[in-house]
Amino acid sequence: MNRRNFFKFSALSAAGTVVTANNAQASEVKDKAMASIIDIDLCDGCKDFDIPRCVSACRTKNEQIFPVPKKPIMPYFPQKKFEDYSDQKDNISRLTPYNFTYIETLKIDEKQVFIPRRCMHCDHPPCQKLCPFGVIGKSDEGAVSIDKDFCVGGAKCRDVCPWGVPQRQAGVGIYLKVMPKLAGGGVMYKCDMCADLLAKNQKPVCETACPKNAIKFGKKDEIFAIANEMKKSRFIYGMNENGGTSTIYVSSVDFNTIDEAISKKYKDKSKSGIMDMKFHTNPLRNSQNLAMATLIAPMAALGAASIAVIKSKKDKK
C-alpha cells in the first residue's frame, strides 16, 4: 500500500466508523433534512423596494451578531494586513461579515436576471471537514453554521469552499484573548440557513420576506422531487454541484450562460464575496485534501470537545 492509498484508506475507514456510529440516527436526521428552491424566473430583484426583501430580512435577523471589531486592529503573525469590513456595513452587493445574502444582477440577451446568492449548505461541506478547530457544524436540518464564539478566523473554510462563501472580520473573536499575535485573524461569517428557525419548524426569513415567492423551503426529499420535475423543462443548479447541496436553483436560462455573464461582469473587478455558477466537484475528492481531512479530524474533535466543555461550564453559571 503506497502513501496515497494509505491516506485514502484511512479517511474512508474513519468515514465508515462515523457512519456506523450514527446509523441509528440516520433515519431521524433524513426526516428532518431541509432544502430550498430558488426560482430565478420569479425573482425581480425587488425592483419596487430600496433593498431586496430577502437581503433586508436577513440583515435585520442577524444584526445582533454582526461583528464589532476592537480597534486599532493589529495583523497577526506572519500577516501584514487584515480584513476589515466595518466601514462597509451597508454594502449589499456582495457577501461580507455584515451581509449574508445578496442579489446578483445580470443582463443576458437583453433580459434582466436576478439571482439571490448565499451559502449553498452542502451535503458534504468541505469547510466543516477541513476546519482545524472543529467550529463548523451541520444541523439535522442540513444547516451549515460557524460557531462565532470559538472561530479564530483562519479562513481555511473559505479556501476550500468552491464558492468562497465565508467572509472574515478582523478585530473580533476568541483569538484576541488566546493568541492575538500567533494565529487566527478574526471570525468567519456566513448564512446559517436560519438554523434556529428551522429547529423550531419555522421558515427562514428570506422565504417569508420574498414578495414573489421565489424562495421556497421544505423537506429535502419533497424539494428534490419538485426540482426533478422542474428540470424536465428548465435548468437546475445545486443538486449535484460539490457533491450535492441543500440549495437548488431553477432557471429558464442555462447556468453555463449565467456563469459566463458573471465572469464577464467581474472581469476587471474583485471577485471577493462574489459567487460563481460553475459546476464544482467536492474538493474532498482530491487525495491531498482527503489526507488533510484525515489528519485534521483528531484536532477538530479535540477542539469540538474543548468547546463543549467550555459551553457546559458557561451554561451552569
mmCIF file of C-alpha atoms in Angstrom:
data_model
loop_
_atom_site.group_PDB
_atom_site.id
_atom_site.type_symbol
_atom_site.label_atom_id
_atom_site.label_comp_id
_atom_site.label_asym_id
_atom_site.label_seq_id
_atom_site.Cartn_x
_atom_site.Cartn_y
_atom_site.Cartn_z
ATOM 1 C CA MET A 1 0.000 0.000 0.000
ATOM 2 C CA ASN A 2 1.585 3.281 -1.092
ATOM 3 C CA ARG A 3 1.360 6.573 0.817
ATOM 4 C CA ARG A 4 -1.523 7.959 -1.242
ATOM 5 C CA ASN A 5 -3.633 4.822 -0.890
ATOM 6 C CA PHE A 6 -2.857 4.723 2.814
ATOM 7 C CA PHE A 7 -4.343 8.186 3.290
ATOM 8 C CA LYS A 8 -7.383 7.285 1.205
ATOM 9 C CA PHE A 9 -7.883 4.079 3.170
ATOM 10 C CA SER A 10 -7.501 5.896 6.490
ATOM 11 C CA ALA A 11 -10.017 8.573 5.521
ATOM 12 C CA LEU A 12 -12.548 6.066 4.221
ATOM 13 C CA SER A 13 -12.117 3.906 7.313
ATOM 14 C CA ALA A 14 -12.711 6.925 9.540
ATOM 15 C CA ALA A 15 -15.759 7.869 7.496
ATOM 16 C CA GLY A 16 -17.059 4.313 7.764
ATOM 17 C CA THR A 17 -16.679 4.365 11.540
ATOM 18 C CA VAL A 18 -18.630 7.610 11.755
ATOM 19 C CA VAL A 19 -21.383 6.233 9.509
ATOM 20 C CA THR A 20 -21.658 3.074 11.610
ATOM 21 C CA ALA A 21 -21.757 5.028 14.863
ATOM 22 C CA ASN A 22 -24.523 7.280 13.582
ATOM 23 C CA ASN A 23 -26.522 4.676 11.694
ATOM 24 C CA ALA A 24 -29.215 4.542 14.370
ATOM 25 C CA GLN A 25 -29.866 8.251 13.941
ATOM 26 C CA ALA A 26 -29.692 8.298 10.134
ATOM 27 C CA SER A 27 -33.413 7.849 9.548
ATOM 28 C CA GLU A 28 -34.372 10.588 12.009
ATOM 29 C CA VAL A 29 -31.847 13.023 10.513
ATOM 30 C CA LYS A 30 -33.057 12.257 6.997
ATOM 31 C CA ASP A 31 -36.621 13.034 8.053
ATOM 32 C CA LYS A 32 -35.513 16.438 9.368
ATOM 33 C CA ALA A 33 -33.360 17.386 6.361
ATOM 34 C CA MET A 34 -34.495 20.590 4.624
ATOM 35 C CA ALA A 35 -33.651 22.205 1.302
ATOM 36 C CA SER A 36 -34.717 25.208 -0.718
ATOM 37 C CA ILE A 37 -35.599 26.026 -4.306
ATOM 38 C CA ILE A 38 -34.745 29.471 -5.628
ATOM 39 C CA ASP A 39 -36.707 30.236 -8.799
ATOM 40 C CA ILE A 40 -34.666 32.765 -10.748
ATOM 41 C CA ASP A 41 -37.537 33.327 -13.182
ATOM 42 C CA LEU A 42 -39.717 34.608 -10.347
ATOM 43 C CA CYS A 43 -37.142 36.902 -8.715
ATOM 44 C CA ASP A 44 -37.259 40.512 -9.951
ATOM 45 C CA GLY A 45 -34.669 41.845 -7.521
ATOM 46 C CA CYS A 46 -37.434 43.600 -5.564
ATOM 47 C CA LYS A 47 -37.385 46.482 -8.051
ATOM 48 C CA ASP A 48 -40.130 48.260 -6.088
ATOM 49 C CA PHE A 49 -38.076 48.294 -2.880
ATOM 50 C CA ASP A 50 -34.936 50.188 -1.889
ATOM 51 C CA ILE A 51 -33.343 46.940 -0.684
ATOM 52 C CA PRO A 52 -34.312 43.415 -1.812
ATOM 53 C CA ARG A 53 -36.601 41.993 0.817
ATOM 54 C CA CYS A 54 -34.607 38.790 1.379
ATOM 55 C CA VAL A 55 -31.476 40.859 1.940
ATOM 56 C CA SER A 56 -33.097 43.283 4.378
ATOM 57 C CA ALA A 57 -34.830 40.466 6.293
ATOM 58 C CA CYS A 58 -31.549 38.573 6.638
ATOM 59 C CA ARG A 59 -29.713 41.679 7.829
ATOM 60 C CA THR A 60 -32.405 42.506 10.374
ATOM 61 C CA LYS A 61 -32.429 38.983 11.782
ATOM 62 C CA ASN A 62 -28.644 38.742 12.053
ATOM 63 C CA GLU A 63 -27.870 42.305 13.095
ATOM 64 C CA GLN A 64 -27.378 41.231 16.702
ATOM 65 C CA ILE A 65 -24.424 39.021 15.754
ATOM 66 C CA PHE A 66 -22.721 41.465 13.386
ATOM 67 C CA PRO A 67 -19.088 41.957 14.446
ATOM 68 C CA VAL A 68 -17.981 44.983 16.441
ATOM 69 C CA PRO A 69 -14.195 44.983 15.988
ATOM 70 C CA LYS A 70 -11.759 46.148 18.624
ATOM 71 C CA LYS A 71 -9.597 48.897 17.142
ATOM 72 C CA PRO A 72 -6.888 49.552 16.283
ATOM 73 C CA ILE A 73 -6.772 46.171 14.552
ATOM 74 C CA MET A 74 -3.339 44.582 14.562
ATOM 75 C CA PRO A 75 -2.394 41.976 11.932
ATOM 76 C CA TYR A 76 -1.358 38.595 13.266
ATOM 77 C CA PHE A 77 1.985 36.972 12.523
ATOM 78 C CA PRO A 78 3.125 36.500 9.794
ATOM 79 C CA GLN A 79 0.409 38.532 8.052
ATOM 80 C CA LYS A 80 0.961 42.197 7.285
ATOM 81 C CA LYS A 81 -2.683 43.047 6.572
ATOM 82 C CA PHE A 82 -6.135 42.165 7.812
ATOM 83 C CA GLU A 83 -9.746 42.119 6.575
ATOM 84 C CA ASP A 84 -11.957 44.845 7.963
ATOM 85 C CA TYR A 85 -15.449 45.402 6.568
ATOM 86 C CA SER A 86 -16.711 47.534 9.453
ATOM 87 C CA ASP A 87 -16.790 50.565 7.148
ATOM 88 C CA GLN A 88 -18.807 48.603 4.544
ATOM 89 C CA LYS A 89 -21.755 47.595 6.683
ATOM 90 C CA ASP A 90 -24.203 48.914 4.091
ATOM 91 C CA ASN A 91 -22.603 47.088 1.165
ATOM 92 C CA ILE A 92 -25.271 44.681 -0.096
ATOM 93 C CA SER A 93 -23.667 43.966 -3.471
ATOM 94 C CA ARG A 94 -21.627 41.003 -2.209
ATOM 95 C CA LEU A 95 -21.098 38.694 0.762
ATOM 96 C CA THR A 96 -19.470 40.346 3.776
ATOM 97 C CA PRO A 97 -19.422 39.680 7.539
ATOM 98 C CA TYR A 98 -22.386 42.094 7.641
ATOM 99 C CA ASN A 99 -24.259 40.779 4.602
ATOM 100 C CA PHE A 100 -25.010 37.056 4.303
ATOM 101 C CA THR A 101 -27.068 37.200 1.100
ATOM 102 C CA TYR A 102 -27.055 39.415 -1.969
ATOM 103 C CA ILE A 103 -28.784 39.682 -5.326
ATOM 104 C CA GLU A 104 -26.624 39.092 -8.392
ATOM 105 C CA THR A 105 -27.978 41.240 -11.236
ATOM 106 C CA LEU A 106 -27.128 40.263 -14.804
ATOM 107 C CA LYS A 107 -28.201 41.185 -18.300
ATOM 108 C CA ILE A 108 -28.378 38.189 -20.626
ATOM 109 C CA ASP A 109 -29.621 38.645 -24.194
ATOM 110 C CA GLU A 110 -31.447 41.846 -23.216
ATOM 111 C CA LYS A 111 -33.097 40.022 -20.323
ATOM 112 C CA GLN A 112 -32.562 41.090 -16.720
ATOM 113 C CA VAL A 113 -31.727 38.158 -14.487
ATOM 114 C CA PHE A 114 -31.752 38.394 -10.676
ATOM 115 C CA ILE A 115 -30.166 35.678 -8.540
ATOM 116 C CA PRO A 116 -30.314 35.536 -4.711
ATOM 117 C CA ARG A 117 -26.930 34.210 -3.525
ATOM 118 C CA ARG A 118 -25.926 32.814 -0.149
ATOM 119 C CA CYS A 119 -24.330 29.708 1.355
ATOM 120 C CA MET A 120 -25.299 26.564 -0.580
ATOM 121 C CA HIS A 121 -25.363 24.391 2.591
ATOM 122 C CA CYS A 122 -23.579 21.425 1.061
ATOM 123 C CA ASP A 123 -24.415 17.808 1.803
ATOM 124 C CA HIS A 124 -20.715 17.112 2.445
ATOM 125 C CA PRO A 125 -19.335 20.536 3.358
ATOM 126 C CA PRO A 126 -15.552 20.681 2.883
ATOM 127 C CA CYS A 127 -15.484 23.721 5.178
ATOM 128 C CA GLN A 128 -16.649 21.503 8.039
ATOM 129 C CA LYS A 129 -14.264 18.654 7.274
ATOM 130 C CA LEU A 130 -11.213 20.892 6.906
ATOM 131 C CA CYS A 131 -11.753 23.323 9.785
ATOM 132 C CA PRO A 132 -8.738 22.677 12.051
ATOM 133 C CA PHE A 133 -10.638 23.805 15.147
ATOM 134 C CA GLY A 134 -13.883 21.908 14.596
ATOM 135 C CA VAL A 135 -16.087 25.003 14.911
ATOM 136 C CA ILE A 136 -18.275 24.354 11.861
ATOM 137 C CA GLY A 137 -21.345 22.221 12.383
ATOM 138 C CA LYS A 138 -24.192 20.814 10.329
ATOM 139 C CA SER A 139 -27.627 20.551 11.920
ATOM 140 C CA ASP A 140 -30.104 17.730 11.425
ATOM 141 C CA GLU A 141 -31.994 20.087 9.130
ATOM 142 C CA GLY A 142 -28.892 20.478 6.953
ATOM 143 C CA ALA A 143 -27.845 23.979 8.002
ATOM 144 C CA VAL A 144 -24.081 24.508 7.959
ATOM 145 C CA SER A 145 -23.027 27.090 10.548
ATOM 146 C CA ILE A 146 -19.873 28.580 12.078
ATOM 147 C CA ASP A 147 -19.582 28.972 15.841
ATOM 148 C CA LYS A 148 -18.562 32.629 16.038
ATOM 149 C CA ASP A 149 -17.682 32.337 19.725
ATOM 150 C CA PHE A 150 -14.815 29.938 19.017
ATOM 151 C CA CYS A 151 -13.791 30.646 15.418
ATOM 152 C CA VAL A 152 -10.299 32.170 15.160
ATOM 153 C CA GLY A 153 -10.682 33.284 11.546
ATOM 154 C CA GLY A 154 -8.061 31.087 9.931
ATOM 155 C CA ALA A 155 -10.195 31.150 6.752
ATOM 156 C CA LYS A 156 -9.481 27.541 5.739
ATOM 157 C CA CYS A 157 -13.245 27.244 5.309
ATOM 158 C CA ARG A 158 -13.236 29.955 2.649
ATOM 159 C CA ASP A 159 -10.193 28.471 0.949
ATOM 160 C CA VAL A 160 -11.907 25.114 0.419
ATOM 161 C CA CYS A 161 -15.419 26.431 -0.277
ATOM 162 C CA PRO A 162 -15.954 26.208 -4.065
ATOM 163 C CA TRP A 163 -17.938 29.442 -3.909
ATOM 164 C CA GLY A 164 -15.731 31.245 -1.353
ATOM 165 C CA VAL A 165 -18.725 31.923 0.885
ATOM 166 C CA PRO A 166 -17.391 32.559 4.452
ATOM 167 C CA GLN A 167 -16.130 36.098 4.988
ATOM 168 C CA ARG A 168 -13.657 37.233 7.666
ATOM 169 C CA GLN A 169 -13.819 40.204 10.011
ATOM 170 C CA ALA A 170 -10.647 41.021 11.946
ATOM 171 C CA GLY A 171 -10.540 42.524 15.412
ATOM 172 C CA VAL A 172 -13.185 40.251 16.901
ATOM 173 C CA GLY A 173 -13.333 36.768 18.383
ATOM 174 C CA ILE A 174 -11.650 34.495 20.851
ATOM 175 C CA TYR A 175 -8.253 34.799 19.162
ATOM 176 C CA LEU A 176 -7.924 38.246 20.742
ATOM 177 C CA LYS A 177 -7.846 36.569 24.156
ATOM 178 C CA VAL A 178 -5.866 33.414 23.495
ATOM 179 C CA MET A 179 -3.474 34.044 20.591
ATOM 180 C CA PRO A 180 -3.681 37.596 19.266
ATOM 181 C CA LYS A 181 -0.196 37.605 17.731
ATOM 182 C CA LEU A 182 0.228 33.995 16.660
ATOM 183 C CA ALA A 183 -2.832 32.705 14.803
ATOM 184 C CA GLY A 184 -6.295 33.476 13.636
ATOM 185 C CA GLY A 185 -7.296 36.850 12.370
ATOM 186 C CA GLY A 186 -10.917 37.358 13.383
ATOM 187 C CA VAL A 187 -14.131 35.434 12.848
ATOM 188 C CA MET A 188 -15.681 33.906 9.711
ATOM 189 C CA TYR A 189 -19.316 34.776 8.985
ATOM 190 C CA LYS A 190 -21.948 33.389 6.623
ATOM 191 C CA CYS A 191 -25.601 32.402 6.244
ATOM 192 C CA ASP A 192 -26.662 29.660 8.668
ATOM 193 C CA MET A 193 -29.976 28.977 6.858
ATOM 194 C CA CYS A 194 -31.811 30.416 9.876
ATOM 195 C CA ALA A 195 -30.936 27.223 11.737
ATOM 196 C CA ASP A 196 -32.706 28.416 14.887
ATOM 197 C CA LEU A 197 -35.964 28.853 12.982
ATOM 198 C CA LEU A 198 -35.672 25.528 11.150
ATOM 199 C CA ALA A 199 -35.147 23.780 14.502
ATOM 200 C CA LYS A 200 -38.498 25.209 15.588
ATOM 201 C CA ASN A 201 -40.156 24.127 12.327
ATOM 202 C CA GLN A 202 -40.320 27.728 11.135
ATOM 203 C CA LYS A 203 -39.371 29.166 7.745
ATOM 204 C CA PRO A 204 -36.121 31.108 7.131
ATOM 205 C CA VAL A 205 -36.686 34.843 6.807
ATOM 206 C CA CYS A 206 -35.507 35.018 3.187
ATOM 207 C CA GLU A 207 -38.539 32.915 2.215
ATOM 208 C CA THR A 208 -41.126 34.665 4.368
ATOM 209 C CA ALA A 209 -39.931 38.098 3.209
ATOM 210 C CA CYS A 210 -39.918 37.338 -0.526
ATOM 211 C CA PRO A 211 -42.872 39.091 -2.225
ATOM 212 C CA LYS A 212 -42.597 36.917 -5.353
ATOM 213 C CA ASN A 213 -42.416 33.515 -3.623
ATOM 214 C CA ALA A 214 -39.134 32.938 -5.438
ATOM 215 C CA ILE A 215 -37.592 31.163 -2.433
ATOM 216 C CA LYS A 216 -39.220 28.049 -1.063
ATOM 217 C CA PHE A 217 -38.021 25.786 1.761
ATOM 218 C CA GLY A 218 -39.339 22.324 2.501
ATOM 219 C CA LYS A 219 -38.434 18.744 3.347
ATOM 220 C CA LYS A 220 -35.440 17.812 1.255
ATOM 221 C CA ASP A 221 -36.985 14.795 -0.444
ATOM 222 C CA GLU A 222 -40.030 16.880 -1.395
ATOM 223 C CA ILE A 223 -37.893 19.769 -2.697
ATOM 224 C CA PHE A 224 -35.798 17.365 -4.758
ATOM 225 C CA ALA A 225 -38.933 15.754 -6.179
ATOM 226 C CA ILE A 226 -40.139 19.191 -7.271
ATOM 227 C CA ALA A 227 -36.704 20.022 -8.697
ATOM 228 C CA ASN A 228 -36.588 16.766 -10.667
ATOM 229 C CA GLU A 229 -39.956 17.626 -12.185
ATOM 230 C CA MET A 230 -38.853 21.184 -12.980
ATOM 231 C CA LYS A 231 -35.680 20.093 -14.761
ATOM 232 C CA LYS A 232 -37.792 18.482 -17.472
ATOM 233 C CA SER A 233 -38.474 21.952 -18.838
ATOM 234 C CA ARG A 234 -35.890 24.216 -17.194
ATOM 235 C CA PHE A 235 -32.308 24.195 -15.940
ATOM 236 C CA ILE A 236 -31.283 23.099 -12.438
ATOM 237 C CA TYR A 237 -28.237 24.026 -10.373
ATOM 238 C CA GLY A 238 -27.188 22.757 -6.951
ATOM 239 C CA MET A 239 -28.378 19.154 -6.918
ATOM 240 C CA ASN A 240 -25.005 17.694 -7.897
ATOM 241 C CA GLU A 241 -22.568 20.575 -7.520
ATOM 242 C CA ASN A 242 -19.905 19.998 -4.838
ATOM 243 C CA GLY A 243 -21.327 16.536 -4.215
ATOM 244 C CA GLY A 244 -24.846 17.854 -3.625
ATOM 245 C CA THR A 245 -26.291 20.816 -1.727
ATOM 246 C CA SER A 246 -29.461 21.904 0.030
ATOM 247 C CA THR A 247 -29.892 24.931 -2.245
ATOM 248 C CA ILE A 248 -31.416 24.282 -5.669
ATOM 249 C CA TYR A 249 -31.700 26.958 -8.352
ATOM 250 C CA VAL A 250 -34.133 26.683 -11.252
ATOM 251 C CA SER A 251 -33.985 28.892 -14.343
ATOM 252 C CA SER A 252 -35.105 29.143 -17.965
ATOM 253 C CA VAL A 253 -31.581 30.405 -18.741
ATOM 254 C CA ASP A 254 -28.900 27.720 -18.618
ATOM 255 C CA PHE A 255 -26.327 28.084 -15.875
ATOM 256 C CA ASN A 256 -23.307 27.956 -18.166
ATOM 257 C CA THR A 257 -24.620 31.133 -19.777
ATOM 258 C CA ILE A 258 -25.280 32.644 -16.348
ATOM 259 C CA ASP A 259 -21.752 31.808 -15.180
ATOM 260 C CA GLU A 260 -20.281 33.347 -18.341
ATOM 261 C CA ALA A 261 -22.252 36.523 -17.629
ATOM 262 C CA ILE A 262 -20.910 36.597 -14.046
ATOM 263 C CA SER A 263 -17.336 36.154 -15.284
ATOM 264 C CA LYS A 264 -17.806 38.950 -17.821
ATOM 265 C CA LYS A 265 -19.340 41.278 -15.244
ATOM 266 C CA TYR A 266 -16.392 40.882 -12.859
ATOM 267 C CA LYS A 267 -13.651 40.552 -15.476
ATOM 268 C CA ASP A 268 -11.748 43.599 -14.249
ATOM 269 C CA LYS A 269 -13.185 43.713 -10.743
ATOM 270 C CA SER A 270 -12.589 41.965 -7.455
ATOM 271 C CA LYS A 271 -14.483 38.693 -7.105
ATOM 272 C CA SER A 272 -14.116 38.595 -3.339
ATOM 273 C CA GLY A 273 -17.517 37.838 -1.838
ATOM 274 C CA ILE A 274 -18.945 37.006 -5.274
ATOM 275 C CA MET A 275 -20.250 33.519 -6.080
ATOM 276 C CA ASP A 276 -19.956 31.887 -9.487
ATOM 277 C CA MET A 277 -22.249 29.257 -11.020
ATOM 278 C CA LYS A 278 -19.730 26.757 -12.288
ATOM 279 C CA PHE A 279 -20.091 23.039 -11.812
ATOM 280 C CA HIS A 280 -17.863 22.244 -8.840
ATOM 281 C CA THR A 281 -16.723 18.846 -7.647
ATOM 282 C CA ASN A 282 -16.184 18.385 -3.934
ATOM 283 C CA PRO A 283 -12.555 19.227 -3.060
ATOM 284 C CA LEU A 284 -12.505 16.295 -0.643
ATOM 285 C CA ARG A 285 -12.310 14.046 -3.700
ATOM 286 C CA ASN A 286 -8.774 15.363 -4.081
ATOM 287 C CA SER A 287 -6.422 12.882 -2.361
ATOM 288 C CA GLN A 288 -4.364 15.644 -0.737
ATOM 289 C CA ASN A 289 -7.452 17.291 0.759
ATOM 290 C CA LEU A 290 -8.764 13.884 1.804
ATOM 291 C CA ALA A 291 -5.491 13.194 3.571
ATOM 292 C CA MET A 292 -5.610 16.611 5.204
ATOM 293 C CA ALA A 293 -9.155 15.952 6.423
ATOM 294 C CA THR A 294 -7.936 12.690 7.974
ATOM 295 C CA LEU A 295 -5.090 14.446 9.759
ATOM 296 C CA ILE A 296 -7.282 17.344 10.883
ATOM 297 C CA ALA A 297 -10.097 15.144 12.215
ATOM 298 C CA PRO A 298 -8.477 14.352 15.608
ATOM 299 C CA MET A 299 -7.573 18.020 16.138
ATOM 300 C CA ALA A 300 -11.076 19.117 15.189
ATOM 301 C CA ALA A 301 -12.599 16.525 17.503
ATOM 302 C CA LEU A 302 -10.406 17.736 20.354
ATOM 303 C CA GLY A 303 -11.359 21.328 19.594
ATOM 304 C CA ALA A 304 -15.046 20.454 19.488
ATOM 305 C CA ALA A 305 -14.778 18.586 22.792
ATOM 306 C CA SER A 306 -13.000 21.520 24.421
ATOM 307 C CA ILE A 307 -15.676 23.885 23.156
ATOM 308 C CA ALA A 308 -18.401 21.611 24.517
ATOM 309 C CA VAL A 309 -16.765 21.642 27.974
ATOM 310 C CA ILE A 310 -16.445 25.441 27.947
ATOM 311 C CA LYS A 311 -20.072 25.833 26.869
ATOM 312 C CA SER A 312 -21.211 23.439 29.560
ATOM 313 C CA LYS A 313 -19.407 25.450 32.224
ATOM 314 C CA LYS A 314 -20.952 28.670 30.919
ATOM 315 C CA ASP A 315 -24.439 27.141 30.978
ATOM 316 C CA LYS A 316 -24.003 26.116 34.626
ATOM 317 C CA LYS A 317 -23.081 29.632 35.709
#
